[in-house]
Amino acid sequence: KQEVTQIPAALSVPEGENLVLNCSFTDSAIYNLQWFRQDPGKGLTSLLLIQSSQREQTSGRLNASLDKSSGRSTLYIAASQPGDSATYLCAVRGNQGGKLIFGQGTELSVKP
Amino acid sequence: NAGVTQTPKFRVLKTGQSMTLLCAQDMNHEYMYWYRQDPGMGLRLIHYSVGEGTTAKGEVPDGYNVSRLKKQNFLLGLESAAPSQTSVYFCASSYDGGANVLTFGAGSRLTVL
């Protein structure tokens, strides 16, 4: 059974810092991995999707990497801003059944 | 372009009452999903659909039923609500079940007393 873990559960950084959020998964037979952002009381917004054949994806100040063999993904946020404060979730889609399995998220707070 | 719309946004029920959550998408997506989100538990898949007229069970299907009579709508029903079903429910859709991203609705907060 696929399990997805995100550590830490919460992170607080000063504005301007570069930071890395971690996601690990137990079964390396994945189809793709997605990173989402969730603002308080809101739904999830897809940030980046990495296919199993890819190593990384970039969008603006965000860079997501994928290492299937070690069961890890990282989300790198450059030059963090207070507007980046949110909960970030990763989700893995397996080869069988295609269902997304979510991690519990990392709550990020960027202080001005 | 509305994306994924969930109704109602908030609802309070008494134990044993029934209700239906409606999810509507205007993107012609084939796949639709219902998740619940609980503190410390992340998002868990309740039921999903891979096309009009089809439904399948997810991780936590007990106590819920679903229907997909029209491609754009996916209904989640609670026949006899229980306090354990107090949660925030999210609907999502995608063009297919593989390479494309999921688009989420804003959520429906349900409280069962």
PDB file of C-alpha atoms in Angstrom:
ATOM      1  CA  LYS A   1       0.000   0.000   0.000  1.00  0.00           C
ATOM      2  CA  GLN A   2       1.370   3.373  -1.019  1.00  0.00           C
ATOM      3  CA  GLU A   3       2.071   5.781   1.812  1.00  0.00           C
ATOM      4  CA  VAL A   4       3.060   9.413   1.334  1.00  0.00           C
ATOM      5  CA  THR A   5       4.808  11.372   4.072  1.00  0.00           C
ATOM      6  CA  GLN A   6       5.613  15.059   4.284  1.00  0.00           C
ATOM      7  CA  ILE A   7       8.104  16.385   6.800  1.00  0.00           C
ATOM      8  CA  PRO A   8       8.026  18.816   8.493  1.00  0.00           C
ATOM      9  CA  ALA A   9       4.344  19.287   9.265  1.00  0.00           C
ATOM     10  CA  ALA A  10       4.946  23.008   9.723  1.00  0.00           C
ATOM     11  CA  LEU A  11       7.688  25.424   8.738  1.00  0.00           C
ATOM     12  CA  SER A  12       8.225  29.111   9.494  1.00  0.00           C
ATOM     13  CA  VAL A  13      10.826  31.164   7.626  1.00  0.00           C
ATOM     14  CA  PRO A  14      11.655  34.868   7.207  1.00  0.00           C
ATOM     15  CA  GLU A  15      10.809  36.548   3.938  1.00  0.00           C
ATOM     16  CA  GLY A  16      13.453  36.170   1.238  1.00  0.00           C
ATOM     17  CA  GLU A  17      14.719  32.760   2.288  1.00  0.00           C
ATOM     18  CA  ASN A  18      15.018  29.863  -0.126  1.00  0.00           C
ATOM     19  CA  LEU A  19      13.358  26.754   1.251  1.00  0.00           C
ATOM     20  CA  VAL A  20      12.767  23.090   0.494  1.00  0.00           C
ATOM     21  CA  LEU A  21       9.687  21.016   1.273  1.00  0.00           C
ATOM     22  CA  ASN A  22      10.024  17.252   1.349  1.00  0.00           C
ATOM     23  CA  CYS A  23       7.766  14.442   0.204  1.00  0.00           C
ATOM     24  CA  SER A  24       8.538  10.728   0.454  1.00  0.00           C
ATOM     25  CA  PHE A  25       6.609   7.724  -0.821  1.00  0.00           C
ATOM     26  CA  THR A  26       6.960   4.015  -0.105  1.00  0.00           C
ATOM     27  CA  ASP A  27       6.201   2.469  -3.521  1.00  0.00           C
ATOM     28  CA  SER A  28       8.411   3.687  -6.359  1.00  0.00           C
ATOM     29  CA  ALA A  29       6.039   2.339  -9.041  1.00  0.00           C
ATOM     30  CA  ILE A  30       4.357   5.677  -9.616  1.00  0.00           C
ATOM     31  CA  TYR A  31       2.803   7.240 -12.709  1.00  0.00           C
ATOM     32  CA  ASN A  32       3.321  10.844 -11.647  1.00  0.00           C
ATOM     33  CA  LEU A  33       3.565  13.154  -8.654  1.00  0.00           C
ATOM     34  CA  GLN A  34       1.821  16.470  -8.107  1.00  0.00           C
ATOM     35  CA  TRP A  35       2.425  19.343  -5.751  1.00  0.00           C
ATOM     36  CA  PHE A  36      -0.580  21.369  -4.608  1.00  0.00           C
ATOM     37  CA  ARG A  37      -1.100  24.535  -2.620  1.00  0.00           C
ATOM     38  CA  GLN A  38      -4.047  24.990  -0.245  1.00  0.00           C
ATOM     39  CA  ASP A  39      -4.943  28.316   1.298  1.00  0.00           C
ATOM     40  CA  PRO A  40      -6.975  28.304   4.546  1.00  0.00           C
ATOM     41  CA  GLY A  41     -10.618  27.447   3.909  1.00  0.00           C
ATOM     42  CA  LYS A  42     -10.016  26.968   0.207  1.00  0.00           C
ATOM     43  CA  GLY A  43      -9.573  24.146  -2.264  1.00  0.00           C
ATOM     44  CA  LEU A  44      -6.332  22.828  -3.702  1.00  0.00           C
ATOM     45  CA  THR A  45      -4.485  24.476  -6.559  1.00  0.00           C
ATOM     46  CA  SER A  46      -2.128  22.389  -8.663  1.00  0.00           C
ATOM     47  CA  LEU A  47       1.388  23.842  -8.752  1.00  0.00           C
ATOM     48  CA  LEU A  48       3.517  21.309 -10.586  1.00  0.00           C
ATOM     49  CA  LEU A  49       3.103  17.846 -12.035  1.00  0.00           C
ATOM     50  CA  ILE A  50       6.083  15.569 -12.646  1.00  0.00           C
ATOM     51  CA  GLN A  51       5.692  12.477 -14.794  1.00  0.00           C
ATOM     52  CA  SER A  52       7.551   9.353 -13.670  1.00  0.00           C
ATOM     53  CA  SER A  53      10.014   9.735 -16.558  1.00  0.00           C
ATOM     54  CA  GLN A  54      10.937  13.292 -15.557  1.00  0.00           C
ATOM     55  CA  ARG A  55      13.443  14.493 -12.988  1.00  0.00           C
ATOM     56  CA  GLU A  56      12.137  17.992 -12.369  1.00  0.00           C
ATOM     57  CA  GLN A  57       9.625  20.656 -13.307  1.00  0.00           C
ATOM     58  CA  THR A  58       9.886  24.422 -12.892  1.00  0.00           C
ATOM     59  CA  SER A  59       7.309  27.177 -12.679  1.00  0.00           C
ATOM     60  CA  GLY A  60       8.489  30.655 -11.771  1.00  0.00           C
ATOM     61  CA  ARG A  61      10.097  30.538  -8.327  1.00  0.00           C
ATOM     62  CA  LEU A  62       9.055  26.918  -7.831  1.00  0.00           C
ATOM     63  CA  ASN A  63      11.103  23.867  -8.743  1.00  0.00           C
ATOM     64  CA  ALA A  64      10.008  20.313  -8.041  1.00  0.00           C
ATOM     65  CA  SER A  65      12.319  17.333  -8.319  1.00  0.00           C
ATOM     66  CA  LEU A  66      11.588  13.633  -8.396  1.00  0.00           C
ATOM     67  CA  ASP A  67      13.840  10.701  -7.471  1.00  0.00           C
ATOM     68  CA  LYS A  68      11.736   7.592  -7.984  1.00  0.00           C
ATOM     69  CA  SER A  69      14.395   5.121  -6.891  1.00  0.00           C
ATOM     70  CA  SER A  70      14.712   6.707  -3.459  1.00  0.00           C
ATOM     71  CA  GLY A  71      11.002   7.515  -3.199  1.00  0.00           C
ATOM     72  CA  ARG A  72      11.490  11.248  -2.773  1.00  0.00           C
ATOM     73  CA  SER A  73      10.350  14.544  -4.172  1.00  0.00           C
ATOM     74  CA  THR A  74      11.265  18.059  -3.133  1.00  0.00           C
ATOM     75  CA  LEU A  75       9.596  21.392  -3.767  1.00  0.00           C
ATOM     76  CA  TYR A  76      12.073  24.265  -3.816  1.00  0.00           C
ATOM     77  CA  ILE A  77      10.736  27.781  -3.322  1.00  0.00           C
ATOM     78  CA  ALA A  78      13.151  30.575  -4.142  1.00  0.00           C
ATOM     79  CA  ALA A  79      13.080  33.995  -2.498  1.00  0.00           C
ATOM     80  CA  SER A  80      10.022  33.234  -0.367  1.00  0.00           C
ATOM     81  CA  GLN A  81       7.303  35.873   0.085  1.00  0.00           C
ATOM     82  CA  PRO A  82       4.515  36.269   2.671  1.00  0.00           C
ATOM     83  CA  GLY A  83       2.059  35.397  -0.118  1.00  0.00           C
ATOM     84  CA  ASP A  84       3.633  31.925  -0.273  1.00  0.00           C
ATOM     85  CA  SER A  85       2.167  31.160   3.154  1.00  0.00           C
ATOM     86  CA  ALA A  86      -0.141  28.170   2.701  1.00  0.00           C
ATOM     87  CA  THR A  87      -0.242  24.410   3.132  1.00  0.00           C
ATOM     88  CA  TYR A  88       1.642  22.480   0.466  1.00  0.00           C
ATOM     89  CA  LEU A  89       0.585  18.925  -0.338  1.00  0.00           C
ATOM     90  CA  CYS A  90       2.172  16.321  -2.531  1.00  0.00           C
ATOM     91  CA  ALA A  91       0.205  13.514  -4.114  1.00  0.00           C
ATOM     92  CA  VAL A  92       1.342  10.381  -5.892  1.00  0.00           C
ATOM     93  CA  ARG A  93      -0.543   8.586  -8.647  1.00  0.00           C
ATOM     94  CA  GLY A  94       0.230   4.903  -8.847  1.00  0.00           C
ATOM     95  CA  ASN A  95       0.516   2.783 -11.957  1.00  0.00           C
ATOM     96  CA  GLN A  96      -2.380   0.574 -10.917  1.00  0.00           C
ATOM     97  CA  GLY A  97      -5.804   2.171 -10.596  1.00  0.00           C
ATOM     98  CA  GLY A  98      -4.598   5.703 -11.126  1.00  0.00           C
ATOM     99  CA  LYS A  99      -5.743   6.974  -7.746  1.00  0.00           C
ATOM    100  CA  LEU A 100      -3.956   9.883  -6.114  1.00  0.00           C
ATOM    101  CA  ILE A 101      -2.565   9.286  -2.623  1.00  0.00           C
ATOM    102  CA  PHE A 102      -1.945  12.487  -0.650  1.00  0.00           C
ATOM    103  CA  GLY A 103       0.550  13.375   2.006  1.00  0.00           C
ATOM    104  CA  GLN A 104      -0.659  15.260   5.062  1.00  0.00           C
ATOM    105  CA  GLY A 105       0.908  18.514   3.940  1.00  0.00           C
ATOM    106  CA  THR A 106       3.438  21.038   5.201  1.00  0.00           C
ATOM    107  CA  GLU A 107       2.040  24.279   6.571  1.00  0.00           C
ATOM    108  CA  LEU A 108       4.373  27.079   5.488  1.00  0.00           C
ATOM    109  CA  SER A 109       4.469  30.502   7.112  1.00  0.00           C
ATOM    110  CA  VAL A 110       6.656  33.216   5.594  1.00  0.00           C
ATOM    111  CA  LYS A 111       7.165  36.105   7.988  1.00  0.00           C
ATOM    112  CA  PRO A 112       7.622  39.668   6.663  1.00  0.00           C
TER     113      PRO A 112
ATOM    114  CA  ASN B   1     -15.274  29.641 -16.829  1.00  0.00           C
ATOM    115  CA  ALA B   2     -16.384  28.273 -13.451  1.00  0.00           C
ATOM    116  CA  GLY B   3     -14.163  25.150 -13.246  1.00  0.00           C
ATOM    117  CA  VAL B   4     -15.397  22.894 -10.436  1.00  0.00           C
ATOM    118  CA  THR B   5     -18.343  24.110  -8.376  1.00  0.00           C
ATOM    119  CA  GLN B   6     -19.531  22.470  -5.161  1.00  0.00           C
ATOM    120  CA  THR B   7     -22.858  23.042  -3.452  1.00  0.00           C
ATOM    121  CA  PRO B   8     -23.634  23.605  -0.664  1.00  0.00           C
ATOM    122  CA  LYS B   9     -20.536  25.215   0.865  1.00  0.00           C
ATOM    123  CA  PHE B  10     -21.693  24.628   4.433  1.00  0.00           C
ATOM    124  CA  ARG B  11     -24.244  22.300   6.000  1.00  0.00           C
ATOM    125  CA  VAL B  12     -25.149  21.172   9.494  1.00  0.00           C
ATOM    126  CA  LEU B  13     -26.986  17.870   9.866  1.00  0.00           C
ATOM    127  CA  LYS B  14     -28.364  15.857  12.747  1.00  0.00           C
ATOM    128  CA  THR B  15     -27.346  12.220  13.141  1.00  0.00           C
ATOM    129  CA  GLY B  16     -29.450  10.039  10.868  1.00  0.00           C
ATOM    130  CA  GLN B  17     -30.401  12.751   8.385  1.00  0.00           C
ATOM    131  CA  SER B  18     -29.602  12.395   4.719  1.00  0.00           C
ATOM    132  CA  MET B  19     -28.165  14.859   2.236  1.00  0.00           C
ATOM    133  CA  THR B  20     -26.530  15.145  -1.156  1.00  0.00           C
ATOM    134  CA  LEU B  21     -23.483  17.153  -2.159  1.00  0.00           C
ATOM    135  CA  LEU B  22     -23.370  18.292  -5.767  1.00  0.00           C
ATOM    136  CA  CYS B  23     -20.237  18.718  -7.837  1.00  0.00           C
ATOM    137  CA  ALA B  24     -20.431  20.312 -11.276  1.00  0.00           C
ATOM    138  CA  GLN B  25     -17.598  20.858 -13.764  1.00  0.00           C
ATOM    139  CA  ASP B  26     -17.692  22.695 -17.063  1.00  0.00           C
ATOM    140  CA  MET B  27     -14.371  21.481 -18.493  1.00  0.00           C
ATOM    141  CA  ASN B  28     -15.664  18.326 -20.201  1.00  0.00           C
ATOM    142  CA  HIS B  29     -13.528  16.208 -17.874  1.00  0.00           C
ATOM    143  CA  GLU B  30     -14.036  12.450 -17.882  1.00  0.00           C
ATOM    144  CA  TYR B  31     -12.744  11.717 -14.388  1.00  0.00           C
ATOM    145  CA  MET B  32     -14.353  13.042 -11.215  1.00  0.00           C
ATOM    146  CA  TYR B  33     -13.478  12.397  -7.579  1.00  0.00           C
ATOM    147  CA  TRP B  34     -14.819  12.955  -4.081  1.00  0.00           C
ATOM    148  CA  TYR B  35     -12.304  13.391  -1.245  1.00  0.00           C
ATOM    149  CA  ARG B  36     -12.674  14.140   2.435  1.00  0.00           C
ATOM    150  CA  GLN B  37     -10.109  16.122   4.393  1.00  0.00           C
ATOM    151  CA  ASP B  38      -9.708  15.692   8.125  1.00  0.00           C
ATOM    152  CA  PRO B  39      -7.105  17.239  10.457  1.00  0.00           C
ATOM    153  CA  GLY B  40      -3.958  15.132  10.529  1.00  0.00           C
ATOM    154  CA  MET B  41      -5.338  12.699   7.934  1.00  0.00           C
ATOM    155  CA  GLY B  42      -4.702  14.473   4.661  1.00  0.00           C
ATOM    156  CA  LEU B  43      -7.118  13.920   1.779  1.00  0.00           C
ATOM    157  CA  ARG B  44      -8.708  10.512   1.419  1.00  0.00           C
ATOM    158  CA  LEU B  45     -10.545   9.313  -1.656  1.00  0.00           C
ATOM    159  CA  ILE B  46     -14.187   8.341  -1.073  1.00  0.00           C
ATOM    160  CA  HIS B  47     -15.462   7.465  -4.553  1.00  0.00           C
ATOM    161  CA  TYR B  48     -14.521   8.323  -8.090  1.00  0.00           C
ATOM    162  CA  SER B  49     -15.857   8.071 -11.617  1.00  0.00           C
ATOM    163  CA  VAL B  50     -14.039   7.451 -14.874  1.00  0.00           C
ATOM    164  CA  GLY B  51     -16.926   8.566 -17.069  1.00  0.00           C
ATOM    165  CA  GLU B  52     -20.652   9.151 -17.304  1.00  0.00           C
ATOM    166  CA  GLY B  53     -22.608   6.298 -15.788  1.00  0.00           C
ATOM    167  CA  THR B  54     -19.602   4.789 -13.959  1.00  0.00           C
ATOM    168  CA  THR B  55     -18.543   4.894 -10.308  1.00  0.00           C
ATOM    169  CA  ALA B  56     -15.917   3.136  -8.221  1.00  0.00           C
ATOM    170  CA  LYS B  57     -14.917   2.912  -4.564  1.00  0.00           C
ATOM    171  CA  GLY B  58     -11.958   4.734  -3.137  1.00  0.00           C
ATOM    172  CA  GLU B  59     -10.190   4.347   0.204  1.00  0.00           C
ATOM    173  CA  VAL B  60     -13.084   5.241   2.521  1.00  0.00           C
ATOM    174  CA  PRO B  61     -16.387   4.512   0.712  1.00  0.00           C
ATOM    175  CA  ASP B  62     -18.495   3.222   3.630  1.00  0.00           C
ATOM    176  CA  GLY B  63     -21.528   5.357   4.470  1.00  0.00           C
ATOM    177  CA  TYR B  64     -21.483   7.181   1.121  1.00  0.00           C
ATOM    178  CA  ASN B  65     -23.078   6.647  -2.265  1.00  0.00           C
ATOM    179  CA  VAL B  66     -22.406   8.409  -5.549  1.00  0.00           C
ATOM    180  CA  SER B  67     -23.958   8.844  -8.946  1.00  0.00           C
ATOM    181  CA  ARG B  68     -22.725  10.172 -12.284  1.00  0.00           C
ATOM    182  CA  LEU B  69     -25.849  10.400 -14.442  1.00  0.00           C
ATOM    183  CA  LYS B  70     -24.474  13.327 -16.442  1.00  0.00           C
ATOM    184  CA  LYS B  71     -20.857  13.814 -17.438  1.00  0.00           C
ATOM    185  CA  GLN B  72     -20.652  17.223 -15.823  1.00  0.00           C
ATOM    186  CA  ASN B  73     -22.155  16.256 -12.447  1.00  0.00           C
ATOM    187  CA  PHE B  74     -20.965  13.955  -9.669  1.00  0.00           C
ATOM    188  CA  LEU B  75     -23.229  13.585  -6.631  1.00  0.00           C
ATOM    189  CA  LEU B  76     -22.157  12.398  -3.185  1.00  0.00           C
ATOM    190  CA  GLY B  77     -24.903  11.135  -0.918  1.00  0.00           C
ATOM    191  CA  LEU B  78     -25.055  10.416   2.785  1.00  0.00           C
ATOM    192  CA  GLU B  79     -28.067   8.210   3.517  1.00  0.00           C
ATOM    193  CA  SER B  80     -27.820   8.310   7.325  1.00  0.00           C
ATOM    194  CA  ALA B  81     -25.283  10.859   8.524  1.00  0.00           C
ATOM    195  CA  ALA B  82     -22.993  10.046  11.462  1.00  0.00           C
ATOM    196  CA  PRO B  83     -20.748  12.366  13.528  1.00  0.00           C
ATOM    197  CA  SER B  84     -17.726  10.563  12.015  1.00  0.00           C
ATOM    198  CA  GLN B  85     -18.708  12.068   8.662  1.00  0.00           C
ATOM    199  CA  THR B  86     -18.059  15.582   9.929  1.00  0.00           C
ATOM    200  CA  SER B  87     -15.408  16.762   7.510  1.00  0.00           C
ATOM    201  CA  VAL B  88     -14.548  19.023   4.626  1.00  0.00           C
ATOM    202  CA  TYR B  89     -15.448  17.406   1.318  1.00  0.00           C
ATOM    203  CA  PHE B  90     -13.647  18.226  -1.903  1.00  0.00           C
ATOM    204  CA  CYS B  91     -14.622  17.375  -5.428  1.00  0.00           C
ATOM    205  CA  ALA B  92     -12.018  17.221  -8.174  1.00  0.00           C
ATOM    206  CA  SER B  93     -11.976  16.469 -11.868  1.00  0.00           C
ATOM    207  CA  SER B  94      -9.411  15.714 -14.536  1.00  0.00           C
ATOM    208  CA  TYR B  95      -9.389  15.201 -18.283  1.00  0.00           C
ATOM    209  CA  ASP B  96      -8.038  11.689 -17.850  1.00  0.00           C
ATOM    210  CA  GLY B  97      -6.832   9.478 -15.031  1.00  0.00           C
ATOM    211  CA  GLY B  98      -3.172   9.798 -15.760  1.00  0.00           C
ATOM    212  CA  ALA B  99      -1.069  12.628 -17.070  1.00  0.00           C
ATOM    213  CA  ASN B 100      -3.298  15.614 -16.446  1.00  0.00           C
ATOM    214  CA  VAL B 101      -3.629  17.688 -13.312  1.00  0.00           C
ATOM    215  CA  LEU B 102      -6.614  17.603 -10.996  1.00  0.00           C
ATOM    216  CA  THR B 103      -8.808  20.669 -10.648  1.00  0.00           C
ATOM    217  CA  PHE B 104     -10.424  21.029  -7.228  1.00  0.00           C
ATOM    218  CA  GLY B 105     -13.574  22.692  -6.039  1.00  0.00           C
ATOM    219  CA  ALA B 106     -13.568  25.073  -3.056  1.00  0.00           C
ATOM    220  CA  GLY B 107     -14.881  22.465  -0.630  1.00  0.00           C
ATOM    221  CA  SER B 108     -18.054  21.745   1.347  1.00  0.00           C
ATOM    222  CA  ARG B 109     -17.870  21.841   5.125  1.00  0.00           C
ATOM    223  CA  LEU B 110     -20.254  19.338   6.709  1.00  0.00           C
ATOM    224  CA  THR B 111     -20.975  19.098  10.419  1.00  0.00           C
ATOM    225  CA  VAL B 112     -23.002  16.206  11.809  1.00  0.00           C
ATOM    226  CA  LEU B 113     -24.313  16.723  15.331  1.00  0.00           C
TER     227      LEU B 113
END
